[in-house]
CSV table of C-alpha atoms in Angstrom, one decimal:
chain,number,residue,atom,x,y,z
K,141,MET,CA,0.0,0.0,0.0
K,142,GLU,CA,2.8,2.4,0.9
K,143,TYR,CA,4.5,1.7,-2.5
K,144,PHE,CA,1.2,2.3,-4.3
K,145,LEU,CA,0.8,5.6,-2.4
K,146,ILE,CA,4.3,6.7,-3.4
K,147,ILE,CA,3.6,6.0,-7.1
K,148,LEU,CA,0.2,7.7,-7.1
K,149,GLY,CA,1.6,10.7,-5.2
K,150,ALA,CA,4.6,11.2,-7.5
K,151,VAL,CA,2.7,10.6,-10.8
K,152,LEU,CA,-0.5,12.5,-10.2
K,153,VAL,CA,-0.9,14.3,-6.9
K,154,ASN,CA,2.5,15.9,-6.5
K,155,ASN,CA,3.3,15.9,-10.2
K,156,PHE,CA,6.7,17.4,-10.6
K,157,VAL,CA,6.0,20.0,-13.3
K,158,LEU,CA,2.3,20.7,-12.8
K,159,ASN,CA,2.2,20.7,-9.0
K,160,ARG,CA,5.7,21.4,-7.7
K,161,PHE,CA,6.7,23.5,-10.8
K,162,LEU,CA,10.2,22.0,-11.1
K,163,GLY,CA,11.7,21.3,-14.5
K,164,ILE,CA,9.7,23.9,-16.4
K,165,CYS,CA,12.5,24.6,-18.8
K,166,PRO,CA,12.5,21.3,-20.7
K,167,LEU,CA,8.7,21.2,-20.4
K,168,LEU,CA,8.5,24.4,-22.5
K,169,GLY,CA,11.6,23.8,-24.6
K,170,VAL,CA,11.2,20.2,-25.7
K,171,ALA,CA,7.5,19.8,-25.8
K,172,LYS,CA,7.0,20.7,-29.5
K,173,SER,CA,6.2,17.3,-30.8
K,174,THR,CA,5.0,14.3,-28.9
K,175,GLU,CA,7.8,12.1,-30.3
K,176,THR,CA,10.6,14.2,-28.9
K,177,ALA,CA,8.6,14.8,-25.7
K,178,PHE,CA,8.3,11.0,-25.3
K,179,CYS,CA,12.1,10.5,-25.7
K,180,MET,CA,12.7,13.3,-23.3
K,181,GLY,CA,10.3,11.8,-20.8
K,182,LEU,CA,12.1,8.4,-21.1
K,183,ALA,CA,15.5,10.1,-20.5
K,184,VAL,CA,14.1,11.9,-17.4
K,185,ILE,CA,12.7,8.6,-16.0
K,186,PHE,CA,16.1,7.0,-16.6
K,187,VAL,CA,18.1,9.8,-14.9
K,188,MET,CA,15.7,10.3,-12.0
K,189,SER,CA,15.6,6.6,-11.1
K,190,ILE,CA,19.4,6.3,-11.0
K,191,ALA,CA,19.9,9.7,-9.3
K,192,SER,CA,17.4,8.9,-6.5
K,193,VAL,CA,19.2,5.7,-5.6
K,194,VAL,CA,22.7,7.1,-5.7
K,195,THR,CA,21.9,10.4,-3.9
K,196,TYR,CA,19.9,8.5,-1.3
K,197,ILE,CA,22.8,6.2,-0.5
K,198,ILE,CA,25.3,9.1,-0.5
K,199,TYR,CA,23.1,11.1,1.9
K,200,PHE,CA,22.3,8.4,4.5
K,201,TYR,CA,25.5,6.4,4.4
K,202,VAL,CA,28.1,9.2,3.8
K,203,LEU,CA,26.8,12.7,4.6
K,204,VAL,CA,24.8,11.8,7.7
K,205,ASN,CA,27.7,9.7,9.2
K,206,LEU,CA,30.2,12.5,8.6
K,207,GLY,CA,27.8,15.2,10.0
K,208,LEU,CA,28.0,17.1,6.7
K,209,GLU,CA,24.2,17.5,6.0
K,210,TYR,CA,24.7,21.1,5.1
K,211,LEU,CA,26.7,20.1,2.1
K,212,THR,CA,23.7,18.1,0.7
K,213,THR,CA,22.9,20.5,-2.2
K,214,VAL,CA,26.5,21.0,-3.4
K,215,SER,CA,27.4,17.4,-3.3
K,216,PHE,CA,24.1,16.3,-5.0
K,217,ILE,CA,24.9,18.7,-7.9
K,218,LEU,CA,28.4,17.2,-8.2
K,219,VAL,CA,27.1,13.7,-8.0
K,220,ILE,CA,24.1,14.0,-10.4
K,221,ALA,CA,26.1,15.9,-13.0
K,222,SER,CA,28.9,13.4,-13.1
K,223,LEU,CA,26.5,10.5,-12.9
K,224,VAL,CA,24.7,11.6,-16.0
K,225,GLN,CA,28.0,12.0,-17.8
K,226,ILE,CA,29.1,8.5,-16.8
K,227,VAL,CA,25.8,6.9,-17.7
K,228,GLU,CA,25.9,8.7,-21.0
K,229,MET,CA,29.3,7.2,-21.8
K,230,ILE,CA,28.2,3.7,-20.7
K,231,VAL,CA,25.0,3.9,-22.8
K,232,LYS,CA,27.0,5.2,-25.8
K,233,LYS,CA,29.4,2.3,-25.6
K,234,PHE,CA,27.1,-0.7,-24.9
K,235,THR,CA,23.7,0.2,-26.3
K,236,PRO,CA,24.1,2.5,-29.3
K,237,SER,CA,20.4,2.2,-30.1
K,238,LEU,CA,19.4,3.5,-26.7
K,239,TYR,CA,21.9,6.2,-27.0
K,240,ASN,CA,20.4,7.3,-30.4
K,241,ALA,CA,17.0,7.6,-28.7
K,242,LEU,CA,18.1,9.3,-25.5
K,243,GLY,CA,21.5,10.7,-26.4
K,244,VAL,CA,20.5,14.3,-27.3
K,245,TYR,CA,18.4,14.7,-24.2
K,246,LEU,CA,20.7,13.2,-21.5
K,247,PRO,CA,23.0,16.2,-21.3
K,248,LEU,CA,20.0,18.5,-21.3
K,249,ILE,CA,18.8,17.0,-18.0
K,250,THR,CA,22.2,16.9,-16.3
K,251,THR,CA,21.3,19.8,-14.0
K,252,ASN,CA,17.5,19.7,-14.5
K,253,CYS,CA,16.0,21.0,-11.3
K,254,ALA,CA,13.4,18.2,-11.3
K,255,VAL,CA,16.2,15.7,-10.9
K,256,MET,CA,17.7,17.7,-8.1
K,257,GLY,CA,14.2,18.1,-6.7
K,258,VAL,CA,13.5,14.4,-6.5
K,259,ALA,CA,16.9,13.8,-4.9
K,260,LEU,CA,16.2,16.4,-2.2
K,261,LEU,CA,12.6,15.3,-1.6
K,262,ASN,CA,13.7,11.7,-1.1
K,263,ILE,CA,15.7,12.6,1.9
K,264,ASP,CA,13.0,14.9,3.4
K,265,THR,CA,12.1,13.3,6.6
K,266,GLY,CA,9.3,15.7,7.3
K,267,ALA,CA,7.2,14.7,4.2
K,268,GLU,CA,3.8,13.1,4.3
K,269,ILE,CA,5.2,9.8,2.9
K,270,VAL,CA,8.6,9.2,4.4
K,271,ILE,CA,11.0,7.5,2.1
K,272,ASP,CA,12.9,5.1,4.4
K,273,ASN,CA,14.7,2.7,2.2
K,274,VAL,CA,16.5,2.6,-1.1
K,275,LEU,CA,13.7,0.7,-2.9
K,276,LYS,CA,11.2,3.4,-2.0
K,277,ALA,CA,13.7,6.0,-3.2
K,278,PHE,CA,14.0,4.2,-6.6
K,279,ILE,CA,10.2,3.9,-6.9
K,280,ASN,CA,9.7,7.5,-6.1
K,281,GLY,CA,12.3,8.6,-8.7
K,282,PHE,CA,10.8,6.4,-11.3
K,283,ALA,CA,7.3,7.5,-10.6
K,284,SER,CA,8.3,11.2,-10.6
K,285,GLY,CA,9.9,10.7,-14.0
K,286,ALA,CA,6.7,9.0,-15.2
K,287,GLY,CA,4.7,12.0,-14.0
K,288,PHE,CA,7.1,14.3,-15.8
K,289,MET,CA,6.6,12.3,-19.0
K,290,ILE,CA,2.8,12.3,-18.7
K,291,ALA,CA,2.8,16.1,-18.3
K,292,ILE,CA,5.3,16.8,-21.2
K,293,VAL,CA,3.6,14.4,-23.6
K,294,LEU,CA,0.2,15.9,-22.9
K,295,LEU,CA,1.5,19.4,-23.3
K,296,ALA,CA,3.2,18.5,-26.5
K,297,GLY,CA,0.0,16.9,-27.9
K,298,ILE,CA,-1.9,20.1,-27.1
K,299,ARG,CA,0.8,22.3,-28.7
K,300,GLU,CA,0.7,20.2,-31.9
K,301,LYS,CA,-3.0,21.0,-32.1
K,302,LEU,CA,-2.4,24.7,-31.3
K,303,GLU,CA,0.0,25.0,-34.2
K,304,ARG,CA,-3.0,25.1,-36.5
K,305,ALA,CA,-5.4,27.0,-34.3
K,306,ARG,CA,-6.3,30.6,-34.7
K,307,ILE,CA,-4.5,32.4,-31.9
K,308,PRO,CA,-4.3,36.2,-31.5
K,309,ALA,CA,-0.9,37.4,-32.5
K,310,PRO,CA,0.3,38.5,-29.0
K,311,PHE,CA,-0.5,35.0,-27.6
K,312,LYS,CA,1.3,33.0,-30.3
K,313,GLY,CA,4.2,30.7,-29.2
K,314,PHE,CA,5.2,30.8,-25.5
K,315,PRO,CA,2.3,32.8,-24.0
K,316,ILE,CA,-0.3,30.3,-25.1
K,317,THR,CA,1.9,27.5,-24.0
K,318,LEU,CA,2.2,29.0,-20.6
K,319,ILE,CA,-1.5,29.5,-20.4
K,320,THR,CA,-2.1,25.9,-21.5
K,321,ALA,CA,0.4,24.6,-18.9
K,322,SER,CA,-1.3,26.6,-16.2
K,323,ILE,CA,-4.7,25.2,-17.1
K,324,MET,CA,-3.2,21.7,-17.1
K,325,ALA,CA,-1.8,22.5,-13.6
K,326,MET,CA,-5.3,23.5,-12.4
K,327,ALA,CA,-6.7,20.3,-13.8
K,328,PHE,CA,-4.0,18.3,-12.0
K,329,ALA,CA,-4.7,20.2,-8.8
K,330,ALA,CA,-8.0,18.3,-8.7
K,331,PHE,CA,-5.9,15.2,-7.7
K,332,GLY,CA,-4.9,17.0,-4.5
K,333,GLY,CA,-6.4,15.5,-1.4
K,334,ILE,CA,-6.5,11.9,-2.7
K,335,ILE,CA,-3.7,11.0,-0.4
J,300,MET,CA,33.9,30.2,13.5
J,301,ASN,CA,35.1,26.7,13.7
J,302,PHE,CA,37.9,26.3,11.2
J,303,ILE,CA,38.0,22.5,11.6
J,304,ASP,CA,34.4,22.3,10.4
J,305,ILE,CA,35.2,24.4,7.3
J,306,LEU,CA,38.3,22.2,6.7
J,307,ILE,CA,36.3,19.0,6.9
J,308,GLY,CA,33.6,20.3,4.6
J,309,SER,CA,36.0,21.5,2.0
J,310,ALA,CA,38.1,18.4,2.2
J,311,PHE,CA,35.0,16.3,1.7
J,312,LEU,CA,34.0,18.3,-1.4
J,313,LEU,CA,37.5,18.2,-2.7
J,314,PHE,CA,37.6,14.5,-2.2
J,315,LEU,CA,34.2,14.0,-3.8
J,316,GLY,CA,35.1,16.2,-6.8
J,317,ALA,CA,38.5,14.5,-7.3
J,318,LEU,CA,36.9,11.0,-7.0
J,319,LEU,CA,34.2,11.8,-9.6
J,320,ALA,CA,36.7,13.5,-11.9
J,321,THR,CA,39.0,10.5,-11.9
J,322,LEU,CA,36.0,8.2,-12.4
J,323,ILE,CA,34.9,10.2,-15.5
J,324,VAL,CA,38.4,10.3,-16.9
J,325,ILE,CA,38.9,6.6,-16.4
J,326,ILE,CA,35.5,5.6,-17.8
J,327,SER,CA,35.9,8.0,-20.8
J,328,LYS,CA,39.3,6.4,-21.6
J,329,LYS,CA,38.0,2.9,-21.2
J,330,LEU,CA,34.8,3.3,-23.0
J,331,ALA,CA,35.9,5.6,-25.8
J,332,VAL,CA,33.9,4.9,-28.9
J,333,GLU,CA,36.2,4.7,-31.8
J,334,LYS,CA,35.4,7.5,-34.2
J,335,ASN,CA,35.9,7.3,-37.9
J,336,ALA,CA,38.6,9.9,-38.8
J,337,GLN,CA,37.2,10.4,-42.3
J,338,LEU,CA,33.7,10.8,-41.0
J,339,GLU,CA,34.9,13.4,-38.5
J,340,GLU,CA,36.7,15.3,-41.2
J,341,ILE,CA,33.6,15.4,-43.4
J,342,ARG,CA,31.5,16.5,-40.4
J,343,ASN,CA,34.0,19.4,-39.8
J,344,HIS,CA,33.7,20.5,-43.4
J,345,LEU,CA,30.0,20.7,-43.4
J,346,SER,CA,28.4,24.0,-42.4
J,347,GLY,CA,27.4,22.7,-39.0
J,348,ALA,CA,24.2,24.8,-39.0
J,349,ASN,CA,22.1,21.7,-38.1
J,350,CYS,CA,19.4,23.3,-40.1
J,351,GLY,CA,17.8,20.0,-41.2
J,352,ALA,CA,17.1,21.2,-44.7
J,353,CYS,CA,18.6,17.9,-46.0
J,354,GLY,CA,16.0,15.9,-44.2
J,355,PHE,CA,18.4,14.4,-41.7
J,356,ALA,CA,18.6,15.0,-38.0
J,357,GLY,CA,21.4,17.5,-38.1
J,358,CYS,CA,24.9,17.5,-39.7
J,359,ASP,CA,26.2,14.4,-37.9
J,360,ALA,CA,23.5,12.2,-39.5
J,361,PHE,CA,24.1,13.8,-42.9
J,362,ALA,CA,27.8,13.2,-42.6
J,363,GLU,CA,27.2,9.6,-41.8
J,364,ALA,CA,24.8,9.1,-44.7
J,365,LEU,CA,27.3,10.9,-47.0
J,366,TYR,CA,30.1,8.7,-45.8
J,367,ASN,CA,28.0,5.6,-46.5
J,368,LYS,CA,27.4,6.9,-50.1
J,369,LYS,CA,23.7,6.9,-49.6
J,370,ILE,CA,23.4,10.5,-50.7
J,371,THR,CA,25.4,13.1,-52.5
J,372,ILE,CA,27.0,16.3,-51.1
J,373,ASN,CA,24.5,18.3,-53.2
J,374,ASP,CA,21.7,17.3,-50.8
J,375,CYS,CA,23.1,19.9,-48.4
J,376,PRO,CA,21.9,23.3,-49.6
J,377,ILE,CA,24.0,25.6,-47.4
J,378,THR,CA,27.5,24.3,-47.3
J,379,SER,CA,29.7,26.5,-49.5
J,380,LYS,CA,31.0,25.3,-52.8
J,381,GLN,CA,34.6,25.4,-51.7
J,382,LYS,CA,33.8,23.1,-48.7
J,383,LYS,CA,31.8,20.8,-50.9
J,384,ASP,CA,34.8,20.4,-53.2
J,385,GLU,CA,37.0,19.7,-50.2
J,386,ILE,CA,34.6,17.0,-49.0
J,387,ASN,CA,34.6,15.5,-52.5
J,388,ILE,CA,38.4,15.2,-52.2
J,389,ILE,CA,38.1,13.6,-48.8
J,390,LEU,CA,35.7,11.1,-50.2
J,391,GLY,CA,38.1,10.4,-53.1
J,392,LEU,CA,35.8,11.8,-55.7
J,393,SER,CA,37.9,14.2,-57.8
J,394,GLY,CA,38.0,15.3,-61.4
J,395,GLU,CA,35.4,13.5,-63.6
J,396,ASN,CA,33.9,11.6,-60.7
J,397,SER,CA,33.3,14.6,-58.5
J,398,GLN,CA,29.7,15.2,-57.9
J,399,LYS,CA,28.7,18.5,-59.5
J,400,SER,CA,27.9,21.0,-56.9
J,401,GLU,CA,25.9,24.0,-57.8
J,402,LYS,CA,23.8,26.4,-55.8
J,403,THR,CA,20.1,26.1,-56.1
J,404,TYR,CA,17.2,28.4,-55.4
J,405,ALA,CA,13.5,27.9,-54.7
J,406,ILE,CA,11.2,28.9,-57.5
J,407,VAL,CA,7.4,29.0,-57.7
J,408,HIS,CA,6.0,27.1,-60.7
J,409,CYS,CA,2.9,29.2,-61.1
J,410,ASN,CA,2.1,32.6,-62.6
J,411,GLY,CA,-1.7,32.4,-62.3
J,412,GLY,CA,-2.7,34.5,-59.4
J,413,ASN,CA,-5.3,37.0,-60.5
J,414,ALA,CA,-5.3,35.6,-64.0
J,415,CYS,CA,-6.6,32.3,-62.6
J,416,ARG,CA,-10.4,32.0,-62.1
J,417,ASP,CA,-11.8,31.6,-58.6
J,418,LYS,CA,-14.2,28.8,-57.8
J,419,PHE,CA,-15.9,30.6,-55.0
J,420,ASP,CA,-15.5,33.7,-52.9
J,421,TYR,CA,-13.6,33.3,-49.7
J,422,HIS,CA,-13.6,35.9,-47.0
J,423,GLY,CA,-11.9,35.5,-43.7
J,424,TYR,CA,-8.9,34.0,-42.0
J,425,GLY,CA,-6.6,31.5,-43.5
J,426,ASP,CA,-3.2,30.8,-44.9
J,427,CYS,CA,-2.8,28.5,-47.8
J,428,LYS,CA,-2.7,25.4,-45.6
J,429,THR,CA,-6.1,26.0,-44.0
J,430,ALA,CA,-7.6,27.4,-47.1
J,431,GLU,CA,-6.6,24.3,-49.0
J,432,LEU,CA,-8.7,22.2,-46.7
J,433,ILE,CA,-11.9,23.6,-48.1
J,434,ALA,CA,-12.3,22.1,-51.6
J,435,GLY,CA,-8.6,22.7,-52.3
J,436,GLY,CA,-8.7,26.4,-52.0
J,437,ARG,CA,-10.6,29.0,-54.0
J,438,LYS,CA,-8.5,28.8,-57.2
J,439,ALA,CA,-10.1,26.8,-60.0
J,440,CYS,CA,-6.7,25.4,-61.1
J,441,TYR,CA,-5.7,22.5,-58.9
J,442,THR,CA,-2.1,23.6,-58.8
J,443,GLY,CA,-2.8,27.3,-58.7
J,444,CYS,CA,-0.9,29.4,-56.1
J,445,LEU,CA,-3.5,30.5,-53.5
J,446,GLY,CA,-1.5,33.6,-52.7
J,447,GLN,CA,-2.4,33.4,-49.0
J,448,GLY,CA,1.2,33.4,-47.9
J,449,THR,CA,2.1,30.1,-46.1
J,450,CYS,CA,5.5,30.3,-47.8
J,451,VAL,CA,5.9,33.9,-46.8
J,452,ASP,CA,5.2,33.0,-43.2
J,453,LYS,CA,7.6,30.1,-43.2
J,454,CYS,CA,10.5,31.7,-45.0
J,455,PRO,CA,13.2,32.6,-42.4
J,456,ASN,CA,14.9,35.1,-44.7
J,457,TYR,CA,11.9,37.0,-46.1
J,458,ALA,CA,12.9,35.8,-49.5
J,459,ILE,CA,9.5,35.0,-50.8
J,460,GLU,CA,6.5,37.3,-51.2
J,461,VAL,CA,3.1,37.3,-52.7
J,462,ASN,CA,3.4,39.9,-55.5
J,463,ASP,CA,0.7,42.2,-56.8
J,464,LYS,CA,-0.3,39.7,-59.5
J,465,GLY,CA,-1.5,37.4,-56.7
J,466,TYR,CA,1.1,34.6,-56.7
J,467,SER,CA,4.3,34.0,-54.7
J,468,GLN,CA,7.7,35.0,-56.0
J,469,VAL,CA,11.1,34.2,-54.7
J,470,TYR,CA,13.7,36.9,-54.3
J,471,ARG,CA,17.0,35.2,-55.0
J,472,GLU,CA,19.4,37.5,-53.2
J,473,TYR,CA,17.8,36.3,-49.9
J,474,CYS,CA,17.0,32.7,-50.8
J,475,THR,CA,19.2,30.1,-49.1
J,476,SER,CA,17.3,27.1,-50.6
J,477,CYS,CA,16.5,25.8,-47.2
J,478,GLY,CA,13.3,24.2,-48.5
J,479,LEU,CA,10.8,25.4,-45.9
J,480,CYS,CA,8.5,26.9,-48.5
J,481,ILE,CA,8.9,23.7,-50.6
J,482,THR,CA,7.7,21.4,-47.8
J,483,ASN,CA,5.0,23.8,-46.6
J,484,CYS,CA,3.3,24.7,-49.9
J,485,PRO,CA,0.0,22.7,-49.9
J,486,LYS,CA,0.0,22.8,-53.7
J,487,SER,CA,3.6,21.6,-54.0
J,488,ILE,CA,4.3,24.1,-56.7
J,489,ILE,CA,7.6,25.4,-55.2
J,490,LYS,CA,10.7,23.5,-56.4
J,491,ARG,CA,14.4,23.9,-56.4
J,492,ILE,CA,16.1,25.1,-59.6
J,493,ARG,CA,19.7,25.3,-60.5
J,494,ALA,CA,21.3,28.8,-60.2
J,495,SER,CA,22.5,28.6,-63.8
J,496,ALA,CA,19.1,27.8,-65.3
J,497,LYS,CA,18.0,30.7,-67.6
J,498,VAL,CA,14.3,29.8,-68.2
J,499,TYR,CA,11.6,28.0,-66.4
J,500,CYS,CA,8.0,27.1,-66.9
J,501,ALA,CA,5.7,29.0,-64.5
J,502,CYS,CA,2.9,26.5,-64.5
J,503,SER,CA,2.4,23.2,-62.8
J,504,ASN,CA,-0.9,22.1,-64.3
J,505,HIS,CA,-0.7,18.7,-65.9
J,506,ASP,CA,-4.1,18.9,-67.6
J,507,LYS,CA,-4.7,19.2,-71.3
J,508,GLY,CA,-4.7,22.6,-73.0
J,509,LYS,CA,-8.4,23.1,-73.1
J,510,GLU,CA,-9.0,22.5,-69.5
J,511,VAL,CA,-6.0,24.7,-68.5
J,512,SER,CA,-7.2,27.6,-70.6
J,513,SER,CA,-10.7,27.3,-69.1
J,514,VAL,CA,-9.3,28.0,-65.6
J,515,CYS,CA,-6.3,30.2,-66.1
J,516,LYS,CA,-5.1,32.7,-68.8
J,517,ASN,CA,-1.5,32.2,-68.0
J,518,GLY,CA,-1.4,28.4,-67.8
J,519,CYS,CA,0.6,26.1,-70.0
J,520,ILE,CA,-1.6,24.7,-72.7
J,521,ALA,CA,0.9,22.1,-73.7
J,522,CYS,CA,1.0,23.3,-77.3
J,523,GLY,CA,4.6,22.2,-77.8
J,524,ILE,CA,5.7,25.3,-79.6
J,525,CYS,CA,8.6,25.7,-77.2
J,526,ALA,CA,9.8,22.2,-77.9
J,527,LYS,CA,9.5,22.6,-81.6
J,528,ASN,CA,11.4,25.9,-81.7
J,529,CYS,CA,14.2,25.1,-79.3
J,530,PRO,CA,17.4,25.1,-81.3
J,531,GLU,CA,19.2,23.0,-78.7
J,532,LYS,CA,16.4,20.4,-78.4
J,533,ALA,CA,16.5,21.0,-74.7
J,534,ILE,CA,12.7,21.0,-74.1
J,535,THR,CA,10.4,17.9,-74.1
J,536,ILE,CA,6.7,18.0,-73.2
J,537,ILE,CA,6.1,15.4,-70.5
J,538,ASP,CA,2.6,15.1,-69.1
J,539,ASN,CA,1.5,18.3,-70.7
J,540,LEU,CA,4.2,20.4,-69.3
J,541,PRO,CA,7.6,21.4,-70.8
J,542,VAL,CA,10.6,19.8,-69.1
J,543,PHE,CA,13.9,21.6,-69.5
J,544,ASP,CA,17.3,19.9,-69.9
J,545,TYR,CA,19.5,22.6,-68.4
J,546,ASP,CA,22.7,20.8,-69.5
J,547,LYS,CA,21.6,21.6,-73.1
J,548,CYS,CA,19.9,24.9,-72.6
J,549,SER,CA,21.9,27.8,-74.0
J,550,GLY,CA,19.5,30.4,-72.7
J,551,CYS,CA,18.7,31.9,-76.1
J,552,GLY,CA,15.2,32.8,-75.0
J,553,ILE,CA,13.4,31.7,-78.1
J,554,CYS,CA,10.9,29.6,-76.1
J,555,VAL,CA,10.1,32.6,-73.9
J,556,LYS,CA,9.3,34.7,-77.0
J,557,LYS,CA,7.3,32.0,-78.7
J,558,CYS,CA,5.2,30.8,-75.7
J,559,PRO,CA,1.6,31.9,-76.5
J,560,THR,CA,0.5,32.2,-72.9
J,561,HIS,CA,3.9,33.6,-71.7
J,562,CYS,CA,4.2,31.0,-69.0
J,563,ILE,CA,7.8,30.2,-69.9
J,564,LYS,CA,9.8,33.0,-68.3
J,565,GLU,CA,13.3,34.2,-68.1
J,566,ILE,CA,14.5,33.9,-64.6
J,567,ASP,CA,16.6,37.1,-64.7
J,568,LYS,CA,13.5,39.1,-65.7
J,569,ILE,CA,11.2,38.0,-62.9
J,570,ASN,CA,13.2,39.3,-60.1
């Protein structure tokens, strides 16, 4: 039940882009066609899952033991950035097909604040659902990525339709996208209170 | 202030940074993907604009297709001629074997506009793409330029405009042959043409003469006078339209003078 709550919470209730407003930059930048949005979503799921596990281990087994909790943010940035680099190299070497699908997007999310956000929220002991083991951290990371993907693919689908719509000139492009995203955020707010 | 704490903190970060840096260096050395030197060189000679006009996902993909001889260097519209020649040398194609590289421009194969009959009145919003959805647009000719400016909107260089005669026209000094107008024209009447071409047929209607003249005063009626009078035998009528062999064409301009509907035009004169 706890695991189910974590997944539901991360995907719908506390959706990273539409509820926590993290990772807005790729949401607006990449969501032009559903295809690229889907690839971007996959890359985010990938990075978030790995980053949650690694940062969780680093925080509870290294930083807490050394009493260096105040260095959390700095060391997470270091770890996540180099982790993505390493993963990119490994993927490039061993699975070229996966690299072709995700390759362009991996460096883009190196320092995505959504990835940073999931790492920091995993270690937040004051949260409603406390993440107290590595498996939960992994599930939370994966589900948060999935939530990101849902949001970005939905927005990309709407933007594809809007390309052909008759929009007043001042609203063309980013303004209408922001309005769309805000309406989507309001819709997702309806999930609040489920948990 | 407790200096020991600061020391511990910075030492930890230094250690973490050094550890990750060595890891990245080791992994990048161990897992280096061998790159093809020739491919790299081709890639460096391409313009690197990643414009996508060739239809590939950026210059890297184009270089790979070029290296595998799937395409020719001329499929890239924006790399300079000098660089294209250098790429030919890298690929071992020189002298007779070198792929001819010539600049191209977009050109609109229609001169109907106001001379072309309307099927119905259309008032209101619409660029060509949306107008085309309603019974193919208001022009009676099925390949007639609608003159509602989708190409004008798409052109990044302001090189195409709808002129006062009601059809689109390319201004060569600004055209980079990127192909955005070509792919976005719902009537598909914009095509690339060699820079050295002297004449072109400003009509795309493949119907027979009688049907064309019933919809448009300026359309090609496939009379074949141009083909008969061409001293170089460079014109053949295929599917009711003249097709020019620009290798043979001397640019004498006889076809332009003889054309009864004036739909063969000299390219220098239209701009």
